[in-house]
Amino acid sequence: MFKDLFQKKKYATVPSVSQAPAAGERPKREIPEGLMNRCPKCGNIQFSKEWEKNLKVCSTCGHHSRLNALERIAMTLDDGRFFEIDADLTSEDPLEFPGYKAKLEQQKASSGLKDAVITGEGELGGIKIVVGVMSFDFFSGSMGSVVGEKVTRAIELAAAKKLPLLLFSTSGGARMQESILSLMQMAKTSAALAKFQEEGGLYISVFTDPTLGGVSASFASLGDYILAEPGAIVGFAGRIVIEQTIRQKLPDNFQTAEFNLKHGQLDKVVHRKDMKAFLTNLLEMHVAGGASDGQ
């Protein structure tokens, strides 16, 4: 009896006036995470599936969102078929930089990659090529010893097999944790490309957002054809650093692909949906009969 007397009664929670929907207004529903995507440039909201179907390009303003290396390979090569090389190369800690080993493991876990570039062989438009794709989600695409070594080996493989070379670049610059060893990769990759091109090799370079620092100052800018995706930021030092150095306000479109094209730093800005067809046309122009024998 006394137990029933002092037992707490259960009450229904009544929403406050501010929480309750207005007359004629439908109650708000929770949207499952990942169902919708908001464009970081214009704020347009669209279904994530539609956005991905559109190659992660905003249907309203055309903003090209970043892709990881695996996504880029899947949408570029024929049927997404890719034969990776040097997959086991991983960065060490030659300078015993504080915290570097732990950061490498964290980057591997978060990105699913072993370093900031994937290299290998595939076909594009039925033409055999050697391809390298950088990924910004691994250490901001920074170039350390492994990135430089894998790019150099890809160049040498293209030379040995007499195949065209295609590199997609994205990078924040040299990897400071490897100091001079990282900076050395600029010279190494550039020297390998010089030899490759002297022997008549075809090299197509594609800038994606962003490509800065040592990558833009070395192999990314040495292509026989240099392309970029719309809106990609391409340069050496960052905008803030330059403005602080020269103490001047830079144009709003400074370092964009369109700005670089206007000033003669690029050959063409190519929309992502047109990139595969455009690259295929370039390859067909240079490969006899529209196919490579790989000899």
Tab-separated table of C-alpha atoms in Angstrom:
chain	number	residue	atom	x	y	z
A	1	MET	CA	0.000	0.000	0.000
A	2	PHE	CA	2.665	2.489	1.102
A	3	LYS	CA	4.795	1.362	-1.831
A	4	ASP	CA	2.014	2.299	-4.235
A	5	LEU	CA	1.502	5.621	-2.461
A	6	PHE	CA	5.099	6.814	-2.883
A	7	GLN	CA	5.673	5.307	-6.330
A	8	LYS	CA	6.586	7.923	-8.968
A	9	LYS	CA	3.966	8.464	-11.620
A	10	LYS	CA	4.962	8.360	-15.286
A	11	TYR	CA	4.272	11.531	-17.240
A	12	ALA	CA	4.344	12.154	-20.979
A	13	THR	CA	6.787	14.845	-22.097
A	14	VAL	CA	5.016	17.796	-23.703
A	15	PRO	CA	7.163	19.817	-26.102
A	16	SER	CA	7.661	23.490	-25.278
A	17	VAL	CA	6.045	26.188	-27.376
A	18	SER	CA	9.332	26.787	-29.177
A	19	GLN	CA	9.669	23.079	-29.935
A	20	ALA	CA	6.101	22.391	-30.942
A	21	PRO	CA	5.311	22.694	-34.667
A	22	ALA	CA	3.152	25.632	-35.698
A	23	ALA	CA	-0.401	25.065	-36.844
A	24	GLY	CA	-0.408	23.342	-40.202
A	25	GLU	CA	3.336	22.719	-40.029
A	26	ARG	CA	4.677	19.195	-40.287
A	27	PRO	CA	6.872	17.983	-37.428
A	28	LYS	CA	10.568	17.905	-38.233
A	29	ARG	CA	12.096	14.532	-38.989
A	30	GLU	CA	15.618	13.405	-38.367
A	31	ILE	CA	17.616	12.944	-41.612
A	32	PRO	CA	19.887	9.883	-41.595
A	33	GLU	CA	23.561	10.804	-41.577
A	34	GLY	CA	25.144	10.620	-45.019
A	35	LEU	CA	21.855	10.797	-46.905
A	36	MET	CA	22.360	14.396	-48.001
A	37	ASN	CA	25.418	16.368	-49.073
A	38	ARG	CA	25.982	20.115	-48.792
A	39	CYS	CA	28.266	21.817	-51.308
A	40	PRO	CA	31.079	23.617	-49.415
A	41	LYS	CA	31.117	26.380	-52.029
A	42	CYS	CA	27.481	27.343	-52.734
A	43	GLY	CA	25.678	25.497	-49.936
A	44	ASN	CA	23.435	23.546	-52.292
A	45	ILE	CA	21.989	20.401	-50.698
A	46	GLN	CA	21.484	17.276	-52.757
A	47	PHE	CA	21.162	13.550	-52.218
A	48	SER	CA	24.577	11.991	-51.671
A	49	LYS	CA	23.826	9.253	-54.213
A	50	GLU	CA	23.098	11.864	-56.890
A	51	TRP	CA	26.239	13.784	-55.927
A	52	GLU	CA	28.364	10.648	-56.214
A	53	LYS	CA	26.672	9.746	-59.508
A	54	ASN	CA	27.729	13.199	-60.698
A	55	LEU	CA	31.360	12.308	-59.849
A	56	LYS	CA	31.244	14.411	-56.661
A	57	VAL	CA	30.652	17.607	-58.625
A	58	CYS	CA	27.999	20.063	-57.399
A	59	SER	CA	25.066	20.170	-59.819
A	60	THR	CA	24.446	23.856	-59.004
A	61	CYS	CA	27.832	25.596	-59.052
A	62	GLY	CA	30.109	22.911	-60.529
A	63	HIS	CA	32.388	22.705	-57.490
A	64	HIS	CA	34.710	19.689	-57.797
A	65	SER	CA	35.077	17.980	-54.424
A	66	ARG	CA	38.288	16.110	-53.696
A	67	LEU	CA	38.614	12.444	-54.609
A	68	ASN	CA	40.883	9.891	-53.008
A	69	ALA	CA	43.276	7.879	-55.150
A	70	LEU	CA	41.048	4.809	-55.401
A	71	GLU	CA	38.041	6.858	-56.526
A	72	ARG	CA	40.151	8.584	-59.163
A	73	ILE	CA	41.451	5.296	-60.514
A	74	ALA	CA	37.967	3.763	-60.646
A	75	MET	CA	36.536	6.599	-62.731
A	76	THR	CA	39.554	7.040	-65.019
A	77	LEU	CA	40.789	3.619	-66.100
A	78	ASP	CA	38.837	1.229	-68.319
A	79	ASP	CA	36.474	-0.790	-66.106
A	80	GLY	CA	38.502	0.443	-63.136
A	81	ARG	CA	41.078	-2.292	-63.793
A	82	PHE	CA	44.411	-1.443	-62.218
A	83	PHE	CA	47.571	-3.432	-61.571
A	84	GLU	CA	49.384	-1.762	-58.689
A	85	ILE	CA	53.166	-1.695	-58.425
A	86	ASP	CA	55.392	-1.043	-55.402
A	87	ALA	CA	52.403	-1.526	-53.110
A	88	ASP	CA	54.592	-2.542	-50.159
A	89	LEU	CA	56.726	0.614	-50.044
A	90	THR	CA	56.070	2.474	-46.793
A	91	SER	CA	57.624	5.496	-45.143
A	92	GLU	CA	60.155	5.074	-42.348
A	93	ASP	CA	61.366	7.617	-39.811
A	94	PRO	CA	64.955	8.205	-40.960
A	95	LEU	CA	65.377	11.423	-38.983
A	96	GLU	CA	63.595	10.137	-35.862
A	97	PHE	CA	61.257	13.102	-36.033
A	98	PRO	CA	59.162	13.338	-32.825
A	99	GLY	CA	55.729	11.770	-33.253
A	100	TYR	CA	56.226	10.915	-36.934
A	101	LYS	CA	55.851	7.137	-36.591
A	102	ALA	CA	52.577	7.520	-34.690
A	103	LYS	CA	51.250	9.972	-37.287
A	104	LEU	CA	52.120	7.580	-40.106
A	105	GLU	CA	50.132	4.799	-38.461
A	106	GLN	CA	47.198	7.146	-37.885
A	107	GLN	CA	47.263	8.234	-41.530
A	108	LYS	CA	47.346	4.648	-42.742
A	109	ALA	CA	44.352	3.770	-40.593
A	110	SER	CA	42.258	6.797	-41.557
A	111	SER	CA	42.971	6.716	-45.301
A	112	GLY	CA	43.381	2.998	-45.954
A	113	LEU	CA	46.549	3.798	-47.911
A	114	LYS	CA	50.226	3.107	-47.207
A	115	ASP	CA	51.375	6.483	-48.509
A	116	ALA	CA	50.209	9.497	-50.491
A	117	VAL	CA	50.496	7.994	-53.990
A	118	ILE	CA	49.388	4.830	-55.751
A	119	THR	CA	51.162	3.761	-58.944
A	120	GLY	CA	50.576	1.001	-61.444
A	121	GLU	CA	49.442	-0.022	-64.922
A	122	GLY	CA	46.062	0.080	-66.592
A	123	GLU	CA	44.269	0.929	-69.800
A	124	LEU	CA	42.579	4.147	-70.846
A	125	GLY	CA	40.510	4.041	-74.000
A	126	GLY	CA	42.053	0.651	-74.732
A	127	ILE	CA	45.570	2.102	-74.553
A	128	LYS	CA	48.056	0.700	-72.041
A	129	ILE	CA	49.499	3.340	-69.713
A	130	VAL	CA	51.444	3.756	-66.498
A	131	VAL	CA	49.496	5.844	-64.021
A	132	GLY	CA	50.178	7.466	-60.663
A	133	VAL	CA	47.495	9.044	-58.477
A	134	MET	CA	48.165	11.111	-55.371
A	135	SER	CA	45.701	11.224	-52.480
A	136	PHE	CA	45.272	14.301	-50.277
A	137	ASP	CA	43.739	12.255	-47.458
A	138	PHE	CA	47.139	10.752	-46.609
A	139	PHE	CA	49.246	13.372	-44.830
A	140	SER	CA	47.767	16.122	-47.042
A	141	GLY	CA	49.384	14.477	-50.063
A	142	SER	CA	52.816	15.525	-48.802
A	143	MET	CA	55.815	14.221	-50.728
A	144	GLY	CA	58.243	12.164	-48.708
A	145	SER	CA	60.835	9.615	-49.783
A	146	VAL	CA	58.239	6.972	-50.663
A	147	VAL	CA	56.181	9.307	-52.850
A	148	GLY	CA	59.291	10.388	-54.741
A	149	GLU	CA	60.526	6.813	-55.095
A	150	LYS	CA	57.184	5.463	-56.335
A	151	VAL	CA	56.781	8.276	-58.861
A	152	THR	CA	60.348	7.736	-60.093
A	153	ARG	CA	59.798	3.987	-60.452
A	154	ALA	CA	56.575	4.648	-62.366
A	155	ILE	CA	58.484	6.918	-64.755
A	156	GLU	CA	61.181	4.276	-65.233
A	157	LEU	CA	58.559	1.579	-65.837
A	158	ALA	CA	56.889	3.724	-68.508
A	159	ALA	CA	60.282	4.223	-70.137
A	160	ALA	CA	61.163	0.516	-70.049
A	161	LYS	CA	57.812	-0.541	-71.531
A	162	LYS	CA	57.546	2.490	-73.830
A	163	LEU	CA	54.146	3.389	-72.428
A	164	PRO	CA	52.538	6.820	-71.916
A	165	LEU	CA	52.687	8.186	-68.373
A	166	LEU	CA	49.713	9.803	-66.615
A	167	LEU	CA	50.046	11.424	-63.176
A	168	PHE	CA	47.273	13.025	-61.099
A	169	SER	CA	48.738	15.360	-58.490
A	170	THR	CA	47.403	16.756	-55.239
A	171	SER	CA	49.679	17.846	-52.429
A	172	GLY	CA	50.322	20.307	-49.666
A	173	GLY	CA	54.041	20.189	-50.470
A	174	ALA	CA	57.139	18.445	-49.150
A	175	ARG	CA	56.817	16.353	-45.980
A	176	MET	CA	58.671	18.320	-43.325
A	177	GLN	CA	59.201	15.263	-41.097
A	178	GLU	CA	61.665	13.973	-43.709
A	179	SER	CA	63.377	17.330	-44.268
A	180	ILE	CA	66.142	17.238	-46.915
A	181	LEU	CA	65.229	13.665	-47.876
A	182	SER	CA	61.848	14.966	-48.938
A	183	LEU	CA	63.288	17.908	-50.879
A	184	MET	CA	65.627	15.545	-52.728
A	185	GLN	CA	62.589	13.923	-54.366
A	186	MET	CA	62.030	17.057	-56.447
A	187	ALA	CA	65.368	16.616	-58.188
A	188	LYS	CA	65.055	12.837	-58.447
A	189	THR	CA	61.625	12.829	-60.095
A	190	SER	CA	62.553	15.727	-62.394
A	191	ALA	CA	65.723	13.979	-63.554
A	192	ALA	CA	63.826	10.762	-64.266
A	193	LEU	CA	61.249	12.705	-66.291
A	194	ALA	CA	63.931	14.512	-68.281
A	195	LYS	CA	65.432	11.186	-69.339
A	196	PHE	CA	61.978	9.748	-70.111
A	197	GLN	CA	61.034	12.698	-72.312
A	198	GLU	CA	64.407	12.746	-74.079
A	199	GLU	CA	63.646	9.188	-75.167
A	200	GLY	CA	60.342	10.324	-76.629
A	201	GLY	CA	58.049	9.294	-73.773
A	202	LEU	CA	54.640	10.967	-73.453
A	203	TYR	CA	53.823	12.438	-70.041
A	204	ILE	CA	50.411	13.912	-69.175
A	205	SER	CA	50.128	15.766	-65.870
A	206	VAL	CA	46.800	16.593	-64.233
A	207	PHE	CA	46.527	19.060	-61.345
A	208	THR	CA	43.725	18.425	-58.861
A	209	ASP	CA	42.765	20.462	-55.810
A	210	PRO	CA	45.102	21.450	-54.253
A	211	THR	CA	48.584	20.998	-55.714
A	212	LEU	CA	51.200	23.094	-53.943
A	213	GLY	CA	54.827	23.200	-52.819
A	214	GLY	CA	57.451	20.724	-53.950
A	215	VAL	CA	55.073	18.649	-56.083
A	216	SER	CA	53.930	21.650	-58.133
A	217	ALA	CA	57.565	22.782	-58.378
A	218	SER	CA	58.777	19.454	-59.762
A	219	PHE	CA	57.148	16.573	-61.633
A	220	ALA	CA	53.597	17.999	-61.682
A	221	SER	CA	54.684	20.967	-63.809
A	222	LEU	CA	56.840	19.056	-66.282
A	223	GLY	CA	54.203	17.355	-68.416
A	224	ASP	CA	54.049	17.434	-72.198
A	225	TYR	CA	50.433	18.313	-71.491
A	226	ILE	CA	49.456	20.006	-68.249
A	227	LEU	CA	45.765	19.882	-67.365
A	228	ALA	CA	43.713	20.787	-64.309
A	229	GLU	CA	40.235	20.304	-62.929
A	230	PRO	CA	38.029	23.429	-62.593
A	231	GLY	CA	38.716	25.464	-59.478
A	232	ALA	CA	41.794	23.478	-58.465
A	233	ILE	CA	44.279	25.505	-56.431
A	234	VAL	CA	47.702	25.306	-58.077
A	235	GLY	CA	50.803	27.121	-56.883
A	236	PHE	CA	53.915	26.973	-54.746
A	237	ALA	CA	53.458	28.903	-51.499
A	238	GLY	CA	50.020	29.350	-49.998
A	239	ARG	CA	47.961	32.491	-50.497
A	240	ILE	CA	48.347	33.750	-46.907
A	241	VAL	CA	52.137	33.331	-46.966
A	242	ILE	CA	52.413	35.275	-50.236
A	243	GLU	CA	50.167	38.105	-49.040
A	244	GLN	CA	52.154	38.443	-45.818
A	245	THR	CA	55.415	38.460	-47.784
A	246	ILE	CA	54.512	41.023	-50.435
A	247	ARG	CA	52.044	42.882	-48.186
A	248	GLN	CA	49.483	43.112	-50.940
A	249	LYS	CA	45.977	41.748	-51.418
A	250	LEU	CA	45.879	39.089	-54.117
A	251	PRO	CA	42.992	38.635	-56.612
A	252	ASP	CA	40.108	36.483	-55.397
A	253	ASN	CA	40.740	33.882	-58.091
A	254	PHE	CA	44.498	33.805	-57.486
A	255	GLN	CA	46.070	30.333	-57.909
A	256	THR	CA	42.884	28.768	-59.285
A	257	ALA	CA	43.167	26.570	-62.358
A	258	GLU	CA	41.426	29.263	-64.400
A	259	PHE	CA	43.880	31.925	-63.198
A	260	ASN	CA	46.840	29.687	-64.092
A	261	LEU	CA	45.373	28.939	-67.523
A	262	LYS	CA	44.965	32.641	-68.239
A	263	HIS	CA	48.607	33.254	-67.305
A	264	GLY	CA	50.020	30.430	-69.405
A	265	GLN	CA	50.764	27.868	-66.689
A	266	LEU	CA	48.286	25.268	-67.966
A	267	ASP	CA	47.247	23.884	-71.332
A	268	LYS	CA	43.596	23.302	-70.481
A	269	VAL	CA	41.059	23.156	-67.660
A	270	VAL	CA	38.957	20.012	-68.073
A	271	HIS	CA	35.681	19.206	-66.282
A	272	ARG	CA	35.764	15.910	-64.406
A	273	LYS	CA	32.988	14.391	-66.520
A	274	ASP	CA	35.018	15.125	-69.659
A	275	MET	CA	38.434	14.127	-68.313
A	276	LYS	CA	38.468	10.479	-69.383
A	277	ALA	CA	37.380	11.264	-72.952
A	278	PHE	CA	39.862	14.135	-73.214
A	279	LEU	CA	42.755	12.008	-71.966
A	280	THR	CA	41.786	9.233	-74.371
A	281	ASN	CA	41.907	11.696	-77.286
A	282	LEU	CA	45.370	12.874	-76.252
A	283	LEU	CA	46.638	9.310	-76.034
A	284	GLU	CA	45.166	8.391	-79.416
A	285	MET	CA	46.935	11.370	-80.983
A	286	HIS	CA	50.305	10.026	-79.849
A	287	VAL	CA	49.925	6.266	-79.978
A	288	ALA	CA	49.973	4.751	-83.468
A	289	GLY	CA	46.759	2.951	-84.372
A	290	GLY	CA	45.071	4.062	-81.146
A	291	ALA	CA	46.627	1.239	-79.119
A	292	SER	CA	49.902	0.518	-77.385
A	293	ASP	CA	51.776	-2.730	-77.875
A	294	GLY	CA	53.641	-2.277	-74.597
A	295	GLN	CA	56.875	-3.385	-76.197
